[in-house]
Short mmCIF file of C-alpha atoms in Angstrom, two decimals:
data_model
loop_
_atom_site.label_atom_id
_atom_site.label_comp_id
_atom_site.label_asym_id
_atom_site.label_seq_id
_atom_site.Cartn_x
_atom_site.Cartn_y
_atom_site.Cartn_z
CA UNK A 8 138.71 129.56 125.49
CA UNK A 9 139.03 126.91 127.58
CA UNK A 10 135.64 127.41 129.35
CA UNK A 11 134.00 127.81 126.20
CA UNK A 12 134.98 124.39 124.72
CA UNK A 13 133.63 122.93 128.14
CA UNK A 14 130.64 124.48 127.72
CA UNK A 15 130.14 123.39 123.84
CA UNK A 16 131.00 120.09 125.00
CA UNK A 17 127.83 119.77 127.91
CA UNK A 18 125.15 121.85 125.94
CA UNK A 19 125.42 121.36 121.95
CA UNK A 20 124.85 124.15 120.06
CA UNK A 21 121.15 124.98 119.35
CA UNK A 22 120.94 127.73 117.16
CA UNK A 23 117.36 127.41 116.20
CA UNK A 24 116.35 126.74 119.98
CA UNK A 25 112.66 128.71 120.60
CA UNK A 26 112.37 128.40 116.94
CA UNK A 27 109.57 126.08 115.30
CA UNK A 28 109.64 124.69 111.97
CA UNK A 29 107.47 123.13 109.63
CA UNK A 30 108.38 121.24 107.18
CA UNK A 31 106.22 118.88 104.17
CA UNK A 32 108.02 115.87 102.80
CA UNK A 33 106.90 113.25 100.63
CA UNK A 34 103.99 113.36 97.53
CA UNK A 35 100.42 113.16 97.72
CA UNK A 36 98.22 110.97 96.38
CA UNK A 37 95.04 112.15 95.53
CA UNK A 38 92.30 109.19 95.43
CA UNK A 39 90.30 108.76 91.83
CA UNK A 40 88.09 105.75 93.15
CA UNK A 41 88.66 102.99 95.67
CA UNK A 42 91.84 101.56 93.90
CA UNK A 43 92.93 104.19 91.85
CA UNK A 44 95.00 107.32 92.70
CA UNK A 45 96.96 110.13 90.86
CA UNK A 46 100.49 110.66 92.43
CA UNK A 47 103.48 112.75 92.58
CA UNK A 48 107.04 110.50 92.26
CA UNK A 49 108.76 111.96 96.22
CA UNK A 50 110.94 109.76 98.01
CA UNK A 51 110.80 111.87 100.78
CA UNK A 52 114.32 111.65 101.74
CA UNK A 53 115.05 115.31 101.03
CA UNK A 54 112.28 116.94 103.24
CA UNK A 55 112.57 113.98 106.13
CA UNK A 56 116.85 114.86 106.22
CA UNK A 57 116.09 118.61 106.46
CA UNK A 58 113.76 117.94 109.05
CA UNK A 59 116.06 116.12 110.99
CA UNK A 60 118.82 118.42 110.63
CA UNK A 61 116.34 121.43 111.63
CA UNK A 62 115.62 119.19 114.95
CA UNK A 63 119.83 118.54 115.93
CA UNK A 64 119.75 122.33 115.66
CA UNK A 65 117.51 122.92 118.46
CA UNK A 66 114.55 123.77 116.26
CA UNK A 67 110.97 122.52 117.77
CA UNK A 68 109.76 120.65 114.33
CA UNK A 69 106.52 119.63 112.62
CA UNK A 70 107.11 117.42 109.77
CA UNK A 71 103.52 116.86 107.79
CA UNK A 72 104.59 113.88 105.51
CA UNK A 73 102.91 112.44 102.39
CA UNK A 74 103.13 108.55 102.09
CA UNK A 75 106.37 107.65 101.42
CA UNK A 76 108.41 104.29 102.97
CA UNK A 77 110.75 105.89 105.61
CA UNK A 78 110.64 106.24 109.39
CA UNK A 79 109.45 109.01 111.25
CA UNK A 80 113.17 111.33 112.02
CA UNK A 81 113.90 111.12 115.35
CA UNK A 82 113.08 114.32 117.81
CA UNK A 83 110.21 115.41 115.58
CA UNK A 84 106.82 115.56 115.45
CA UNK A 85 105.16 113.70 112.53
CA UNK A 86 101.77 114.21 110.97
CA UNK A 87 100.62 111.69 108.30
CA UNK A 88 98.44 113.24 105.64
CA UNK A 89 97.53 111.60 102.41
CA UNK A 90 95.93 114.25 99.82
CA UNK A 91 97.45 118.22 99.17
CA UNK A 92 93.70 118.95 100.86
CA UNK A 93 95.00 116.88 104.06
CA UNK A 94 98.52 118.40 103.99
CA UNK A 95 97.06 121.92 103.55
CA UNK A 96 95.29 121.53 106.67
CA UNK A 97 97.72 120.43 108.44
CA UNK A 98 100.43 122.93 107.66
CA UNK A 99 97.70 125.57 108.58
CA UNK A 100 97.08 123.79 112.11
CA UNK A 101 100.32 123.72 112.49
CA UNK A 102 101.06 127.54 112.58
CA UNK A 103 102.18 129.57 114.20
CA UNK A 104 106.07 129.18 112.99
CA UNK A 105 109.07 130.92 112.16
CA UNK A 106 110.96 128.64 109.12
CA UNK A 107 108.69 127.12 106.78
CA UNK A 108 110.11 124.57 104.41
CA UNK A 109 107.59 123.07 101.56
CA UNK A 110 109.59 120.11 100.56
CA UNK A 111 106.77 118.03 99.38
CA UNK A 112 105.85 117.04 96.13
CA UNK A 113 102.29 118.27 96.29
CA UNK A 114 100.04 117.40 93.49
CA UNK A 115 98.75 120.26 91.77
CA UNK A 116 95.63 118.48 91.05
CA UNK A 117 92.76 115.94 92.33
CA UNK A 118 89.82 114.42 90.53
CA UNK A 119 86.57 114.55 91.96
CA UNK A 120 86.77 110.74 93.35
CA UNK A 121 84.21 108.02 92.79
CA UNK A 122 82.45 105.61 95.26
CA UNK A 123 82.58 102.97 92.94
CA UNK A 124 85.33 101.69 91.11
CA UNK A 125 85.72 102.96 87.51
CA UNK A 126 84.83 99.99 84.63
CA UNK A 127 85.90 99.06 81.68
CA UNK A 128 83.07 99.96 79.16
CA UNK A 129 84.85 100.18 75.83
CA UNK A 130 85.19 103.86 76.29
CA UNK A 131 88.39 105.26 77.55
CA UNK A 132 87.03 107.73 80.45
CA UNK A 133 88.41 111.10 80.65
CA UNK A 134 89.81 112.28 83.93
CA UNK A 135 88.71 116.04 84.45
CA UNK A 136 91.32 117.47 86.81
CA UNK A 137 90.45 119.88 89.34
CA UNK A 138 93.07 122.54 90.77
CA UNK A 139 94.62 121.82 94.27
CA UNK A 140 95.33 124.79 96.98
CA UNK A 141 98.83 126.21 96.49
CA UNK A 142 99.83 125.40 99.64
CA UNK A 143 103.28 127.41 99.33
CA UNK A 144 101.32 130.74 98.24
CA UNK A 145 98.76 129.89 100.61
CA UNK A 146 101.73 129.80 103.90
CA UNK A 147 103.41 133.08 102.28
CA UNK A 148 100.53 134.93 102.39
CA UNK A 149 99.11 134.17 105.26
CA UNK A 150 98.15 136.43 108.33
CA UNK A 151 100.62 134.37 110.67
CA UNK A 152 103.32 134.12 107.81
CA UNK A 153 106.67 132.83 108.83
CA UNK A 154 109.71 134.87 108.61
CA UNK A 155 111.30 132.53 106.31
CA UNK A 156 108.97 130.62 103.74
CA UNK A 157 111.02 128.00 101.70
CA UNK A 158 109.92 126.41 98.68
CA UNK A 159 111.30 123.80 96.23
CA UNK A 160 110.81 123.58 92.46
CA UNK A 161 111.28 120.44 90.54
CA UNK A 162 112.07 121.40 86.81
CA UNK A 163 112.61 119.56 83.99
CA UNK A 164 113.93 122.46 81.74
CA UNK A 165 114.90 126.30 81.85
CA UNK A 166 115.54 125.37 85.44
CA UNK A 167 116.39 128.90 86.56
CA UNK A 168 114.01 131.07 85.00
CA UNK A 169 110.79 128.67 86.29
CA UNK A 170 112.06 128.91 89.58
CA UNK A 171 112.79 132.49 89.51
CA UNK A 172 109.62 133.22 88.69
CA UNK A 173 107.67 130.78 90.94
CA UNK A 174 109.77 132.59 94.18
CA UNK A 175 108.13 135.65 93.05
CA UNK A 176 104.44 134.31 91.88
CA UNK A 177 104.29 132.30 95.22
CA UNK A 178 105.34 135.57 97.48
CA UNK A 179 107.96 133.25 99.28
CA UNK A 180 111.60 134.21 100.21
CA UNK A 181 113.80 130.90 98.70
CA UNK A 182 113.27 128.53 96.10
CA UNK A 183 115.44 125.78 96.12
CA UNK A 184 115.26 124.40 92.15
CA UNK A 185 116.03 120.92 91.31
CA UNK A 186 116.76 119.25 87.97
CA UNK A 187 114.50 115.79 87.83
CA UNK A 188 114.04 115.32 84.36
CA UNK A 189 115.40 112.48 81.63
CA UNK A 190 119.03 111.51 82.58
CA UNK A 191 118.82 112.73 86.07
CA UNK A 192 118.78 109.96 89.29
CA UNK A 193 117.28 112.85 91.55
CA UNK A 194 114.09 110.85 91.87
CA UNK A 195 114.47 108.64 94.81
CA UNK A 196 118.43 108.58 94.95
CA UNK A 197 120.08 109.57 97.25
CA UNK A 198 121.59 112.59 95.77
CA UNK A 199 120.84 116.08 94.86
CA UNK A 200 121.68 119.26 92.71
CA UNK A 201 120.38 122.44 93.74
CA UNK A 202 120.36 125.90 92.65
CA UNK A 203 119.32 128.06 95.78
CA UNK A 204 117.57 131.07 94.86
CA UNK A 205 117.06 134.32 96.73
CA UNK A 206 116.20 138.12 96.58
CA UNK A 207 119.50 138.21 96.24
CA UNK A 208 120.17 135.82 93.31
CA UNK A 209 121.32 132.48 92.17
CA UNK A 210 123.50 130.17 94.39
CA UNK A 211 124.67 126.88 92.58
CA UNK A 212 125.18 124.11 95.11
CA UNK A 213 127.85 121.30 93.88
CA UNK A 214 126.08 117.77 93.95
CA UNK A 215 125.71 116.26 96.99
CA UNK A 216 123.83 113.72 99.23
CA UNK A 217 120.60 114.71 100.65
CA UNK A 218 121.88 115.16 104.08
CA UNK A 219 124.31 117.58 102.79
CA UNK A 220 122.00 119.54 101.05
CA UNK A 221 119.49 119.35 104.56
CA UNK A 222 122.66 120.48 106.38
CA UNK A 223 123.72 123.27 104.27
CA UNK A 224 119.99 124.56 104.05
CA UNK A 225 120.08 124.53 107.95
CA UNK A 226 122.47 126.46 108.15
CA UNK A 227 121.71 129.07 105.84
CA UNK A 228 118.55 129.41 107.87
CA UNK A 229 120.50 130.29 111.35
CA UNK A 230 122.33 132.69 109.31
CA UNK A 231 119.19 134.45 108.04
CA UNK A 232 117.18 134.15 111.34
CA UNK A 233 120.44 135.85 113.28
CA UNK B 18 104.43 53.33 107.63
CA UNK B 19 107.65 54.09 109.57
CA UNK B 20 110.15 54.28 106.63
CA UNK B 21 107.20 56.56 104.72
CA UNK B 22 107.37 58.82 107.91
CA UNK B 23 111.41 58.78 108.12
CA UNK B 24 111.12 59.43 103.91
CA UNK B 25 108.91 62.47 104.89
CA UNK B 26 111.41 63.86 107.63
CA UNK B 27 114.23 63.33 105.54
CA UNK B 28 112.41 64.86 102.06
CA UNK B 29 110.03 67.54 102.73
CA UNK B 30 107.05 67.07 100.34
CA UNK B 31 107.16 68.92 97.32
CA UNK B 32 103.91 68.14 95.50
CA UNK B 33 104.47 71.09 93.00
CA UNK B 34 107.87 70.12 92.35
CA UNK B 35 108.49 70.04 88.56
CA UNK B 36 106.10 72.82 88.22
CA UNK B 37 106.62 76.47 87.28
CA UNK B 38 104.13 79.10 88.49
CA UNK B 39 104.22 82.73 87.26
CA UNK B 40 102.90 84.95 89.62
CA UNK B 41 102.21 89.21 89.71
CA UNK B 42 101.93 91.06 92.29
CA UNK B 43 101.57 94.80 93.47
CA UNK B 44 100.37 98.06 91.52
CA UNK B 45 101.46 99.33 88.41
CA UNK B 46 102.78 102.96 88.04
CA UNK B 47 101.82 104.15 84.90
CA UNK B 48 103.73 107.79 83.96
CA UNK B 49 101.64 110.67 83.21
CA UNK B 50 105.32 113.21 82.97
CA UNK B 51 108.45 113.15 84.64
CA UNK B 52 106.39 113.48 87.92
CA UNK B 53 102.99 112.23 87.97
CA UNK B 54 102.23 108.93 87.71
CA UNK B 55 98.51 107.10 87.74
CA UNK B 56 98.53 104.33 90.16
CA UNK B 57 96.57 101.70 91.70
CA UNK B 58 96.67 100.80 95.42
CA UNK B 59 98.05 97.60 96.50
CA UNK B 60 100.61 96.41 99.10
CA UNK B 61 101.77 93.28 96.87
CA UNK B 62 101.54 91.01 100.43
CA UNK B 63 98.74 89.09 98.92
CA UNK B 64 101.10 88.05 95.45
CA UNK B 65 104.10 88.22 97.41
CA UNK B 66 102.61 85.42 99.79
CA UNK B 67 101.01 83.03 97.17
CA UNK B 68 104.44 83.24 95.30
CA UNK B 69 106.63 82.47 98.65
CA UNK B 70 103.70 79.50 99.47
CA UNK B 71 103.92 77.53 95.61
CA UNK B 72 107.85 78.23 96.27
CA UNK B 73 107.67 76.28 99.57
CA UNK B 74 105.37 73.70 98.10
CA UNK B 75 108.35 73.09 95.72
CA UNK B 76 107.16 75.25 92.11
CA UNK B 77 110.05 76.91 90.38
CA UNK B 78 108.51 80.56 91.06
CA UNK B 79 108.60 83.89 88.84
CA UNK B 80 107.44 86.71 90.28
CA UNK B 81 106.35 89.96 88.47
CA UNK B 82 106.18 92.71 90.50
CA UNK B 83 105.06 96.37 90.37
CA UNK B 84 106.52 99.23 92.59
CA UNK B 85 106.14 97.62 96.47
CA UNK B 86 107.83 98.46 99.70
CA UNK B 87 108.33 94.23 100.43
CA UNK B 88 111.63 92.82 100.01
CA UNK B 89 111.88 90.31 97.36
CA UNK B 90 110.87 86.29 98.71
CA UNK B 91 113.15 83.63 99.49
CA UNK B 92 113.52 80.95 96.71
CA UNK B 93 111.50 83.21 94.22
CA UNK B 94 113.09 84.52 91.36
CA UNK B 95 111.42 88.40 91.46
CA UNK B 96 111.20 90.60 88.12
CA UNK B 97 110.73 94.37 88.73
CA UNK B 98 108.34 96.02 86.51
CA UNK B 99 106.96 99.86 86.67
CA UNK B 100 104.01 99.71 83.71
CA UNK B 101 101.51 97.40 83.10
CA UNK B 102 102.88 97.14 79.27
CA UNK B 103 106.71 96.35 81.07
CA UNK B 104 104.32 93.71 83.18
CA UNK B 105 102.72 91.87 80.34
CA UNK B 106 105.82 91.87 78.72
CA UNK B 107 107.76 89.80 81.96
CA UNK B 108 104.56 87.55 81.87
CA UNK B 109 104.86 86.66 78.47
CA UNK B 110 108.74 86.44 78.42
CA UNK B 111 108.09 84.02 81.23
CA UNK B 112 106.15 81.36 79.62
CA UNK B 113 105.67 78.37 79.41
CA UNK B 114 104.26 77.51 83.06
CA UNK B 115 101.92 75.16 84.70
CA UNK B 116 100.26 77.47 87.08
CA UNK B 117 99.53 81.18 86.60
CA UNK B 118 98.35 83.91 89.55
CA UNK B 119 97.63 87.16 88.24
CA UNK B 120 97.59 88.50 91.78
CA UNK B 121 99.01 92.24 90.54
CA UNK B 122 96.10 95.35 90.56
CA UNK B 123 97.05 95.78 86.96
CA UNK B 124 96.08 99.67 85.97
CA UNK B 125 93.29 99.34 83.38
CA UNK B 126 94.76 102.64 81.51
CA UNK B 127 97.59 104.58 80.99
CA UNK B 128 98.13 108.31 79.60
CA UNK B 129 100.04 108.95 76.83
CA UNK B 130 103.51 110.59 78.70
CA UNK B 131 104.62 114.17 78.64
CA UNK B 132 108.14 114.59 78.16
CA UNK B 133 107.70 118.15 79.83
CA UNK B 134 106.17 118.49 83.03
CA UNK B 135 102.75 119.77 82.89
CA UNK B 136 102.05 123.20 84.19
CA UNK B 137 99.52 124.78 85.63
CA UNK B 138 97.91 127.21 83.03
CA UNK B 139 94.74 128.21 84.70
CA UNK B 140 93.17 125.62 83.19
CA UNK B 141 92.55 122.37 84.29
CA UNK B 142 94.08 120.10 81.72
CA UNK B 143 92.33 116.92 80.62
CA UNK B 144 93.92 113.45 80.89
CA UNK B 145 92.81 111.01 78.33
CA UNK B 146 93.18 107.77 79.07
CA UNK B 147 93.99 104.93 76.87
CA UNK B 148 93.24 101.17 77.47
CA UNK B 149 96.33 99.12 78.96
CA UNK B 150 97.05 95.37 77.97
CA UNK B 151 94.72 92.62 79.47
CA UNK B 152 97.23 90.25 81.05
CA UNK B 153 95.30 88.07 82.17
CA UNK B 154 92.87 87.75 79.19
CA UNK B 155 95.85 87.42 77.16
CA UNK B 156 97.53 84.77 78.85
CA UNK B 157 94.49 82.81 79.54
CA UNK B 158 93.97 82.61 75.28
CA UNK B 159 97.80 82.83 74.80
CA UNK B 160 99.30 79.41 72.60
CA UNK B 161 101.06 78.31 75.59
CA UNK B 162 98.27 79.05 77.97
CA UNK B 163 99.54 77.52 81.34
CA UNK B 164 97.10 74.38 83.02
CA UNK B 165 95.58 76.62 85.40
CA UNK B 166 95.07 80.65 84.76
CA UNK B 167 93.76 82.33 87.79
CA UNK B 168 92.74 85.62 88.32
CA UNK B 169 92.12 88.13 91.11
CA UNK B 170 88.86 90.37 91.24
CA UNK B 171 88.74 93.89 93.58
CA UNK B 172 85.29 94.95 93.88
CA UNK B 173 83.52 97.57 95.72
CA UNK B 174 79.78 95.76 95.19
CA UNK B 175 77.47 93.32 94.06
CA UNK B 176 81.10 90.80 94.40
CA UNK B 177 79.79 87.91 93.29
CA UNK B 178 77.71 88.80 90.02
CA UNK B 179 81.04 91.18 88.96
CA UNK B 180 83.72 88.50 89.57
CA UNK B 181 81.56 85.27 88.00
CA UNK B 182 81.49 87.29 84.70
CA UNK B 183 84.87 88.32 85.10
CA UNK B 184 86.10 84.61 85.37
CA UNK B 185 84.31 83.88 81.86
CA UNK B 186 85.31 86.96 80.24
CA UNK B 187 88.74 86.34 80.78
CA UNK B 188 88.35 82.93 79.95
CA UNK B 189 90.66 81.93 83.43
CA UNK B 190 90.18 79.19 85.38
CA UNK B 191 89.45 80.36 88.28
CA UNK B 192 88.72 84.13 89.88
CA UNK B 193 89.54 85.43 93.82
CA UNK B 194 86.59 88.01 94.81
CA UNK B 195 87.79 90.33 97.57
CA UNK B 196 86.14 93.26 98.71
CA UNK B 197 88.01 96.52 98.71
CA UNK B 198 85.18 99.35 99.48
CA UNK B 199 84.66 101.58 101.87
CA UNK B 200 84.57 100.23 105.50
CA UNK B 201 86.83 97.38 104.53
CA UNK B 202 90.20 97.30 105.42
CA UNK B 203 92.17 94.54 103.00
CA UNK B 204 93.78 97.32 101.30
CA UNK B 205 97.47 97.19 102.74
CA UNK B 206 96.25 95.24 105.78
CA UNK B 207 97.88 91.58 106.50
CA UNK B 208 94.13 89.96 106.22
CA UNK B 209 91.91 88.66 103.35
CA UNK B 210 88.44 87.90 102.91
CA UNK B 211 87.90 86.14 100.04
CA UNK B 212 85.35 84.28 97.61
CA UNK B 213 86.59 81.68 95.08
CA UNK B 214 85.02 81.18 92.14
CA UNK B 215 85.34 78.02 90.10
CA UNK B 216 83.43 76.34 87.44
CA UNK B 217 81.73 74.59 90.44
CA UNK B 218 80.42 77.63 92.18
CA UNK B 219 81.29 79.91 94.34
CA UNK B 220 83.44 78.81 97.73
CA UNK B 221 83.18 82.02 100.69
CA UNK B 222 86.30 81.84 102.42
CA UNK B 223 86.55 83.09 106.36
CA UNK B 224 88.27 86.06 107.03
CA UNK B 225 91.99 85.22 107.44
CA UNK B 226 95.57 86.48 106.92
CA UNK B 227 96.78 87.05 103.39
CA UNK B 228 99.36 84.28 104.19
CA UNK B 229 96.20 81.61 105.32
CA UNK B 230 95.44 82.58 101.84
CA UNK B 231 97.93 82.10 100.25
CA UNK B 232 98.48 78.33 101.91
CA UNK B 233 94.95 77.57 101.27
CA UNK B 234 95.67 78.77 97.35
CA UNK B 235 98.75 76.73 97.28
CA UNK B 236 96.79 73.37 98.55
CA UNK B 237 93.71 74.20 95.95
CA UNK B 238 96.28 74.03 93.17
CA UNK B 239 98.55 71.11 94.57
CA UNK B 240 94.65 69.73 94.27
CA UNK B 241 93.28 70.78 90.43
CA UNK B 242 96.98 69.99 89.25
CA UNK B 243 97.36 66.22 90.56
#
């Protein structure tokens, strides 16, 4: 027992040593023309916290981040991307991995960008949206699919039904669903309210900081990969 | 002469003392639904530098800033807004003023926001854009029009023709035109390339830092208000 304690002090527990985790974080920005873009609200705080927690648990972590105002987490390899298509390419290039946590708020659509700046002509222009690649579904069905594929669902209503359906539709193992509707201050804030949806059902987590969500998720990942 | 020099050392020159300047800076974000928005690229660096330079020259400055990752400049009253309509209201509420420098990259359009998050349904949605208020033209034609109304033009081509036409169309006194097209690194960078367009013609400034642009513009404003 004494030797175990000394060993713990000398080598911190690194239960995810030897594992590679891919984490996406932040929003994507989809260019409309040289000065305008379509974006998703996302501070990147939750994804960056998860990347750091996985690295602290010993995993080798590749963080693929959209445009955020956060520093790169220590001990993590960070790749910076702007659009959903760039993020998709970076995720595929980072394979193989045992763990994928797709936390980024990826734009569902992009607009065919215009080389020239749109001009006001008196007639309001119409933007036709083109669907982006579905990074989560793609990695969940990839030949090199990670053992554990985890997605996020930001929902404004009927949270559980949508998120549970999303888990099955995307082919991922877990969904972390959170509520982002009016009256919620989750977007850009420090706290998060999570329901973890697995094949076994739904696990409602109390409101906690994004750092605590990252630690709790990391514990669950360590359990699942044992 | 000696007394003048001592007086200069004791009271720094504040040639804009007693003047009120309204400066807008940064982008606007136009909500599409609770998680998506339409935005303009703008770091806010140029507008924030101008607000600070005017304050250092003795002006009372109201800075109306869209979402940026910059600290509020010292000695300036900063009001934070998100959308073009909020910026418009804040500019009107800040009147009267002798100087208006409209540096923000205001979105020309907004989308009627949706209370629920857009869902992927297989059919790509179409966003119909609704024109935003024209803050520069509005302040240039306001009953309480500032003595000096200065706009910016970010152009990707035929810079001078467009910017000169904009000066007349908007009813403002000066336009600072800058080139933001492909190959230019002005957006988000430290430097700027300006052509100052006045009734007297066009004055091409050499490439310089945004702080130097702010100082040079402030000198021109001091001259004009003498």
